[in-house]
PDB file of C-alpha atoms in Angstrom:
ATOM      1  CA  MET A   1      93.206 287.807  55.672  1.00 51.00           C
ATOM      2  CA  THR A   2      91.977 284.813  57.534  1.00 56.00           C
ATOM      3  CA  THR A   3      93.837 283.258  60.378  1.00 60.00           C
ATOM      4  CA  LEU A   4      93.913 279.537  60.847  1.00 55.00           C
ATOM      5  CA  SER A   5      92.942 278.054  64.113  1.00 63.00           C
ATOM      6  CA  PRO A   6      95.748 276.485  66.161  1.00 63.00           C
ATOM      7  CA  ASN A   7      94.221 273.002  65.740  1.00 67.00           C
ATOM      8  CA  TYR A   8      94.219 273.354  61.983  1.00 66.00           C
ATOM      9  CA  GLN A   9      97.871 274.486  62.029  1.00 67.00           C
ATOM     10  CA  LEU A  10      98.860 271.392  63.998  1.00 66.00           C
ATOM     11  CA  TYR A  11      96.921 269.192  61.607  1.00 67.00           C
ATOM     12  CA  ARG A  12      98.609 270.797  58.670  1.00 68.00           C
ATOM     13  CA  LEU A  13     102.095 270.326  60.250  1.00 64.00           C
ATOM     14  CA  ALA A  14     101.333 266.693  60.973  1.00 63.00           C
ATOM     15  CA  ALA A  15     100.258 266.127  57.391  1.00 62.00           C
ATOM     16  CA  GLU A  16     103.436 267.681  56.014  1.00 62.00           C
ATOM     17  CA  GLN A  17     105.791 265.570  58.141  1.00 58.00           C
ATOM     18  CA  LYS A  18     107.380 262.671  56.379  1.00 63.00           C
ATOM     19  CA  SER A  19     108.223 259.319  57.862  1.00 60.00           C
ATOM     20  CA  ALA A  20     111.816 258.473  58.773  1.00 60.00           C
ATOM     21  CA  GLU A  21     114.137 257.271  56.062  1.00 67.00           C
ATOM     22  CA  VAL A  22     114.030 253.556  55.461  1.00 65.00           C
ATOM     23  CA  THR A  23     117.321 251.850  56.322  1.00 73.00           C
ATOM     24  CA  ASP A  24     119.499 251.438  53.275  1.00 79.00           C
ATOM     25  CA  TRP A  25     120.429 247.781  53.708  1.00 84.00           C
ATOM     26  CA  SER A  26     122.763 247.675  50.731  1.00 87.00           C
ATOM     27  CA  ALA A  27     124.945 250.436  52.195  1.00 86.00           C
ATOM     28  CA  ARG A  28     124.952 248.797  55.625  1.00 88.00           C
ATOM     29  CA  ILE A  29     125.863 245.376  54.193  1.00 91.00           C
ATOM     30  CA  SER A  30     128.628 246.984  52.115  1.00 92.00           C
ATOM     31  CA  TRP A  31     130.131 248.559  55.251  1.00 93.00           C
ATOM     32  CA  VAL A  32     130.028 245.235  57.146  1.00 94.00           C
ATOM     33  CA  ILE A  33     131.680 243.379  54.260  1.00 95.00           C
ATOM     34  CA  GLY A  34     134.312 246.128  53.945  1.00 95.00           C
ATOM     35  CA  LEU A  35     135.086 245.927  57.653  1.00 96.00           C
ATOM     36  CA  ALA A  36     135.368 242.111  57.513  1.00 96.00           C
ATOM     37  CA  VAL A  37     137.776 242.353  54.556  1.00 96.00           C
ATOM     38  CA  PHE A  38     139.870 244.944  56.425  1.00 97.00           C
ATOM     39  CA  VAL A  39     140.092 242.740  59.560  1.00 97.00           C
ATOM     40  CA  ALA A  40     141.066 239.721  57.426  1.00 96.00           C
ATOM     41  CA  PHE A  41     143.756 241.815  55.690  1.00 96.00           C
ATOM     42  CA  VAL A  42     145.225 242.978  59.027  1.00 96.00           C
ATOM     43  CA  TYR A  43     145.260 239.374  60.292  1.00 94.00           C
ATOM     44  CA  TRP A  44     147.017 238.271  57.085  1.00 94.00           C
ATOM     45  CA  LEU A  45     149.646 241.012  57.532  1.00 94.00           C
ATOM     46  CA  MET A  46     150.287 239.897  61.120  1.00 91.00           C
ATOM     47  CA  ARG A  47     150.684 236.295  59.983  1.00 89.00           C
ATOM     48  CA  GLN A  48     153.119 237.328  57.242  1.00 90.00           C
ATOM     49  CA  GLY A  49     155.137 239.288  59.801  1.00 87.00           C
ATOM     50  CA  TRP A  50     155.328 236.219  62.044  1.00 78.00           C
ATOM     51  CA  LYS A  51     156.530 234.073  59.106  1.00 83.00           C
ATOM     52  CA  TRP A  52     159.029 236.740  58.070  1.00 84.00           C
ATOM     53  CA  ARG A  53     160.474 236.847  61.614  1.00 79.00           C
ATOM     54  CA  GLY A  54     160.774 233.048  61.547  1.00 76.00           C
ATOM     55  CA  SER A  55     162.629 233.126  58.240  1.00 78.00           C
ATOM     56  CA  LEU A  56     165.027 235.766  59.610  1.00 77.00           C
ATOM     57  CA  GLN A  57     165.776 233.444  62.534  1.00 78.00           C
ATOM     58  CA  SER A  58     166.173 230.323  60.398  1.00 76.00           C
ATOM     59  CA  GLY A  59     169.933 230.404  60.997  1.00 78.00           C
ATOM     60  CA  LEU A  60     169.480 229.327  64.614  1.00 83.00           C
ATOM     61  CA  SER A  61     170.893 225.929  65.493  1.00 82.00           C
ATOM     62  CA  ASP A  62     168.505 223.012  65.889  1.00 84.00           C
ATOM     63  CA  LEU A  63     167.131 222.318  69.331  1.00 84.00           C
ATOM     64  CA  ALA A  64     168.708 219.508  71.333  1.00 85.00           C
ATOM     65  CA  VAL A  65     166.759 216.278  71.737  1.00 82.00           C
ATOM     66  CA  ARG A  66     166.044 214.666  75.077  1.00 85.00           C
ATOM     67  CA  PRO A  67     168.791 212.088  75.711  1.00 83.00           C
ATOM     68  CA  ASP A  68     167.971 208.410  76.175  1.00 80.00           C
ATOM     69  CA  GLY A  69     167.603 207.516  79.823  1.00 76.00           C
ATOM     70  CA  PHE A  70     166.725 211.073  80.801  1.00 75.00           C
ATOM     71  CA  ALA A  71     163.688 209.907  82.772  1.00 69.00           C
ATOM     72  CA  ASP A  72     165.862 207.482  84.743  1.00 69.00           C
ATOM     73  CA  GLY A  73     167.998 210.270  86.226  1.00 69.00           C
ATOM     74  CA  GLY A  74     167.191 211.913  89.533  1.00 77.00           C
ATOM     75  CA  LYS A  75     164.990 214.971  89.209  1.00 82.00           C
ATOM     76  CA  LEU A  76     166.244 218.097  90.960  1.00 85.00           C
ATOM     77  CA  LEU A  77     163.053 220.124  90.453  1.00 92.00           C
ATOM     78  CA  THR A  78     159.769 219.986  88.553  1.00 92.00           C
ATOM     79  CA  LEU A  79     157.381 222.786  87.724  1.00 93.00           C
ATOM     80  CA  THR A  80     154.028 223.154  85.992  1.00 95.00           C
ATOM     81  CA  GLY A  81     152.867 226.479  84.670  1.00 94.00           C
ATOM     82  CA  ARG A  82     153.008 228.544  81.495  1.00 94.00           C
ATOM     83  CA  TYR A  83     155.685 229.055  78.890  1.00 94.00           C
ATOM     84  CA  HIS A  84     155.476 232.672  77.737  1.00 92.00           C
ATOM     85  CA  ALA A  85     158.223 233.216  75.178  1.00 89.00           C
ATOM     86  CA  SER A  86     161.875 233.093  74.280  1.00 91.00           C
ATOM     87  CA  THR A  87     163.835 236.182  73.330  1.00 90.00           C
ATOM     88  CA  THR A  88     167.379 237.124  72.476  1.00 90.00           C
ATOM     89  CA  ALA A  89     169.181 237.324  75.828  1.00 90.00           C
ATOM     90  CA  GLY A  90     169.049 240.841  77.229  1.00 87.00           C
ATOM     91  CA  GLN A  91     166.496 241.972  74.618  1.00 87.00           C
ATOM     92  CA  TRP A  92     163.142 241.439  76.342  1.00 85.00           C
ATOM     93  CA  LEU A  93     161.101 242.440  73.260  1.00 85.00           C
ATOM     94  CA  ASP A  94     163.076 240.547  70.572  1.00 84.00           C
ATOM     95  CA  ARG A  95     160.874 237.430  70.438  1.00 88.00           C
ATOM     96  CA  ILE A  96     162.292 234.282  68.860  1.00 89.00           C
ATOM     97  CA  VAL A  97     159.722 232.390  66.779  1.00 86.00           C
ATOM     98  CA  ALA A  98     161.991 229.850  65.035  1.00 86.00           C
ATOM     99  CA  HIS A  99     161.613 226.202  66.076  1.00 86.00           C
ATOM    100  CA  GLY A 100     158.242 226.984  67.669  1.00 85.00           C
ATOM    101  CA  LEU A 101     159.832 228.988  70.500  1.00 89.00           C
ATOM    102  CA  GLY A 102     157.375 231.855  69.968  1.00 85.00           C
ATOM    103  CA  THR A 103     154.272 229.811  70.826  1.00 87.00           C
ATOM    104  CA  ARG A 104     152.788 230.365  74.283  1.00 91.00           C
ATOM    105  CA  SER A 105     151.586 227.215  75.984  1.00 93.00           C
ATOM    106  CA  ARG A 106     151.245 225.228  79.173  1.00 95.00           C
ATOM    107  CA  VAL A 107     154.547 223.785  80.320  1.00 95.00           C
ATOM    108  CA  GLU A 108     156.031 221.066  82.477  1.00 94.00           C
ATOM    109  CA  LEU A 109     159.676 221.713  83.387  1.00 93.00           C
ATOM    110  CA  THR A 110     162.023 219.082  84.752  1.00 92.00           C
ATOM    111  CA  LEU A 111     165.541 219.938  85.884  1.00 92.00           C
ATOM    112  CA  THR A 112     168.110 217.158  86.288  1.00 90.00           C
ATOM    113  CA  GLU A 113     171.894 216.946  86.274  1.00 88.00           C
ATOM    114  CA  GLN A 114     171.625 216.329  82.497  1.00 89.00           C
ATOM    115  CA  GLY A 115     169.717 219.531  81.780  1.00 90.00           C
ATOM    116  CA  LEU A 116     166.309 221.141  81.473  1.00 93.00           C
ATOM    117  CA  ASP A 117     163.432 219.280  79.826  1.00 93.00           C
ATOM    118  CA  VAL A 118     160.640 221.542  78.564  1.00 93.00           C
ATOM    119  CA  VAL A 119     157.423 219.648  77.750  1.00 93.00           C
ATOM    120  CA  ARG A 120     154.750 221.816  76.118  1.00 92.00           C
ATOM    121  CA  PRO A 121     151.381 220.195  75.361  1.00 91.00           C
ATOM    122  CA  GLY A 122     150.144 221.565  72.048  1.00 86.00           C
ATOM    123  CA  ALA A 123     153.551 223.012  71.103  1.00 88.00           C
ATOM    124  CA  ALA A 124     157.052 221.739  70.321  1.00 87.00           C
ATOM    125  CA  ASP A 125     158.973 220.329  73.293  1.00 90.00           C
ATOM    126  CA  PHE A 126     162.652 221.117  73.694  1.00 91.00           C
ATOM    127  CA  PHE A 127     165.619 220.132  75.833  1.00 92.00           C
ATOM    128  CA  VAL A 128     168.475 222.306  77.122  1.00 93.00           C
ATOM    129  CA  PRO A 129     171.602 220.323  78.069  1.00 92.00           C
ATOM    130  CA  ALA A 130     173.181 221.316  81.392  1.00 91.00           C
ATOM    131  CA  THR A 131     176.276 222.523  79.533  1.00 91.00           C
ATOM    132  CA  ASP A 132     174.115 225.043  77.626  1.00 93.00           C
ATOM    133  CA  LEU A 133     172.417 226.492  80.711  1.00 94.00           C
ATOM    134  CA  ARG A 134     173.882 229.893  81.621  1.00 94.00           C
ATOM    135  CA  ALA A 135     171.819 231.471  84.424  1.00 94.00           C
ATOM    136  CA  ALA A 136     168.383 231.951  85.927  1.00 95.00           C
ATOM    137  CA  ARG A 137     166.655 234.950  87.482  1.00 94.00           C
ATOM    138  CA  THR A 138     163.223 236.285  88.248  1.00 93.00           C
ATOM    139  CA  ASP A 139     161.924 239.251  86.307  1.00 91.00           C
ATOM    140  CA  LYS A 140     158.700 241.045  85.541  1.00 89.00           C
ATOM    141  CA  ALA A 141     158.615 241.321  81.740  1.00 87.00           C
ATOM    142  CA  LEU A 142     159.432 239.323  78.621  1.00 87.00           C
ATOM    143  CA  ALA A 143     158.190 239.665  75.019  1.00 80.00           C
ATOM    144  CA  GLY A 144     155.332 241.987  75.862  1.00 76.00           C
ATOM    145  CA  LYS A 145     154.193 239.984  78.908  1.00 81.00           C
ATOM    146  CA  VAL A 146     154.405 242.168  82.024  1.00 84.00           C
ATOM    147  CA  LEU A 147     153.717 240.726  85.475  1.00 85.00           C
ATOM    148  CA  PRO A 148     154.389 241.831  89.047  1.00 85.00           C
ATOM    149  CA  GLU A 149     158.046 241.880  90.130  1.00 85.00           C
ATOM    150  CA  GLY A 150     159.387 238.310  90.278  1.00 84.00           C
ATOM    151  CA  GLY A 151     156.389 236.968  88.367  1.00 89.00           C
ATOM    152  CA  LEU A 152     158.491 235.352  85.623  1.00 93.00           C
ATOM    153  CA  LEU A 153     161.244 232.770  85.874  1.00 94.00           C
ATOM    154  CA  ILE A 154     163.798 233.628  83.180  1.00 94.00           C
ATOM    155  CA  ILE A 155     166.292 230.919  82.216  1.00 95.00           C
ATOM    156  CA  THR A 156     169.195 231.965  79.998  1.00 95.00           C
ATOM    157  CA  TRP A 157     170.661 229.258  77.784  1.00 94.00           C
ATOM    158  CA  ALA A 158     172.762 228.872  74.657  1.00 93.00           C
ATOM    159  CA  LEU A 159     171.465 227.609  71.337  1.00 90.00           C
ATOM    160  CA  GLY A 160     174.618 227.289  69.267  1.00 87.00           C
ATOM    161  CA  ASP A 161     176.301 230.678  69.630  1.00 88.00           C
ATOM    162  CA  GLN A 162     173.024 232.536  70.388  1.00 89.00           C
ATOM    163  CA  LEU A 163     172.080 233.265  74.010  1.00 93.00           C
ATOM    164  CA  ILE A 164     168.351 232.950  74.669  1.00 93.00           C
ATOM    165  CA  ASP A 165     166.126 234.016  77.563  1.00 94.00           C
ATOM    166  CA  SER A 166     163.081 231.769  78.034  1.00 93.00           C
ATOM    167  CA  GLY A 167     160.273 232.934  80.307  1.00 93.00           C
ATOM    168  CA  PHE A 168     158.157 230.645  82.458  1.00 94.00           C
ATOM    169  CA  ARG A 169     155.507 231.318  85.081  1.00 93.00           C
ATOM    170  CA  SER A 170     154.881 228.626  87.643  1.00 93.00           C
ATOM    171  CA  ASP A 171     151.374 227.849  88.848  1.00 93.00           C
ATOM    172  CA  HIS A 172     152.894 228.610  92.276  1.00 90.00           C
ATOM    173  CA  SER A 173     155.227 231.612  91.893  1.00 85.00           C
ATOM    174  CA  ALA A 174     156.768 230.878  95.299  1.00 90.00           C
ATOM    175  CA  GLU A 175     158.733 228.125  93.456  1.00 92.00           C
ATOM    176  CA  HIS A 176     160.695 230.638  91.371  1.00 93.00           C
ATOM    177  CA  PRO A 177     163.507 231.363  93.907  1.00 93.00           C
ATOM    178  CA  ALA A 178     164.228 227.634  94.337  1.00 93.00           C
ATOM    179  CA  TRP A 179     164.514 227.293  90.554  1.00 94.00           C
ATOM    180  CA  VAL A 180     166.852 230.276  90.314  1.00 94.00           C
ATOM    181  CA  GLU A 181     169.087 228.779  92.988  1.00 94.00           C
ATOM    182  CA  ALA A 182     169.056 225.272  91.475  1.00 92.00           C
ATOM    183  CA  VAL A 183     169.769 226.401  87.892  1.00 93.00           C
ATOM    184  CA  ASN A 184     172.526 228.791  88.990  1.00 92.00           C
ATOM    185  CA  HIS A 185     174.075 226.045  91.155  1.00 91.00           C
ATOM    186  CA  LEU A 186     173.912 223.595  88.227  1.00 89.00           C
ATOM    187  CA  THR A 187     175.504 226.117  85.833  1.00 86.00           C
ATOM    188  CA  SER A 188     178.331 226.886  88.272  1.00 83.00           C
ATOM    189  CA  SER A 189     179.043 223.174  88.747  1.00 74.00           C
ATOM    190  CA  THR A 190     179.036 222.478  84.985  1.00 68.00           C
ATOM    191  CA  GLU A 191     181.352 225.454  84.397  1.00 62.00           C
ATOM    192  CA  GLY A 192     183.702 224.063  87.033  1.00 53.00           C
ATOM    193  CA  THR A 193     183.851 220.652  85.354  1.00 53.00           C
ATOM    194  CA  ALA A 194     184.288 222.215  81.904  1.00 52.00           C
ATOM    195  CA  ARG A 195     187.463 224.023  83.008  1.00 39.00           C
TER     196      ARG A 195
END
């Protein structure tokens, strides 16, 4: 029996080794296409859910329009910031998407004796008459948006017989307490005149 030298054994091992498998591009491309189709399907389901929620809320009254001469009235307060969402009052996760109220956007708020004007570049503007304003408060969460305590200005208003909480965040959150006071003062004065 002959023994092989260690160099010959290494040579023989090196000769027997095979190169690494070549990448199977067809399998890899199939996985990428499958993943893209799955992501598109999930996006489509989310969009259908959004439309379905809108159709469920189609019974909401139409939004009020800004009255003529609104700009001529004296402004109590103005605010620039972000509009986050509107929800059913007291239900911070029940987002309202009808009439474009579910679209987040920049916002310019103007409060006068006539009501609250909400101007949203890139989204539908709306107006809340002073008689429909109910209350204002600061809070930390609305429709999945969670901020530090007092980070959101929540204004409660009536749309027909539905009470709605709309959440705003000022570019300067120190403005929130003044807004709460002004809206609550306006609602108490309009309630007094309505009686």
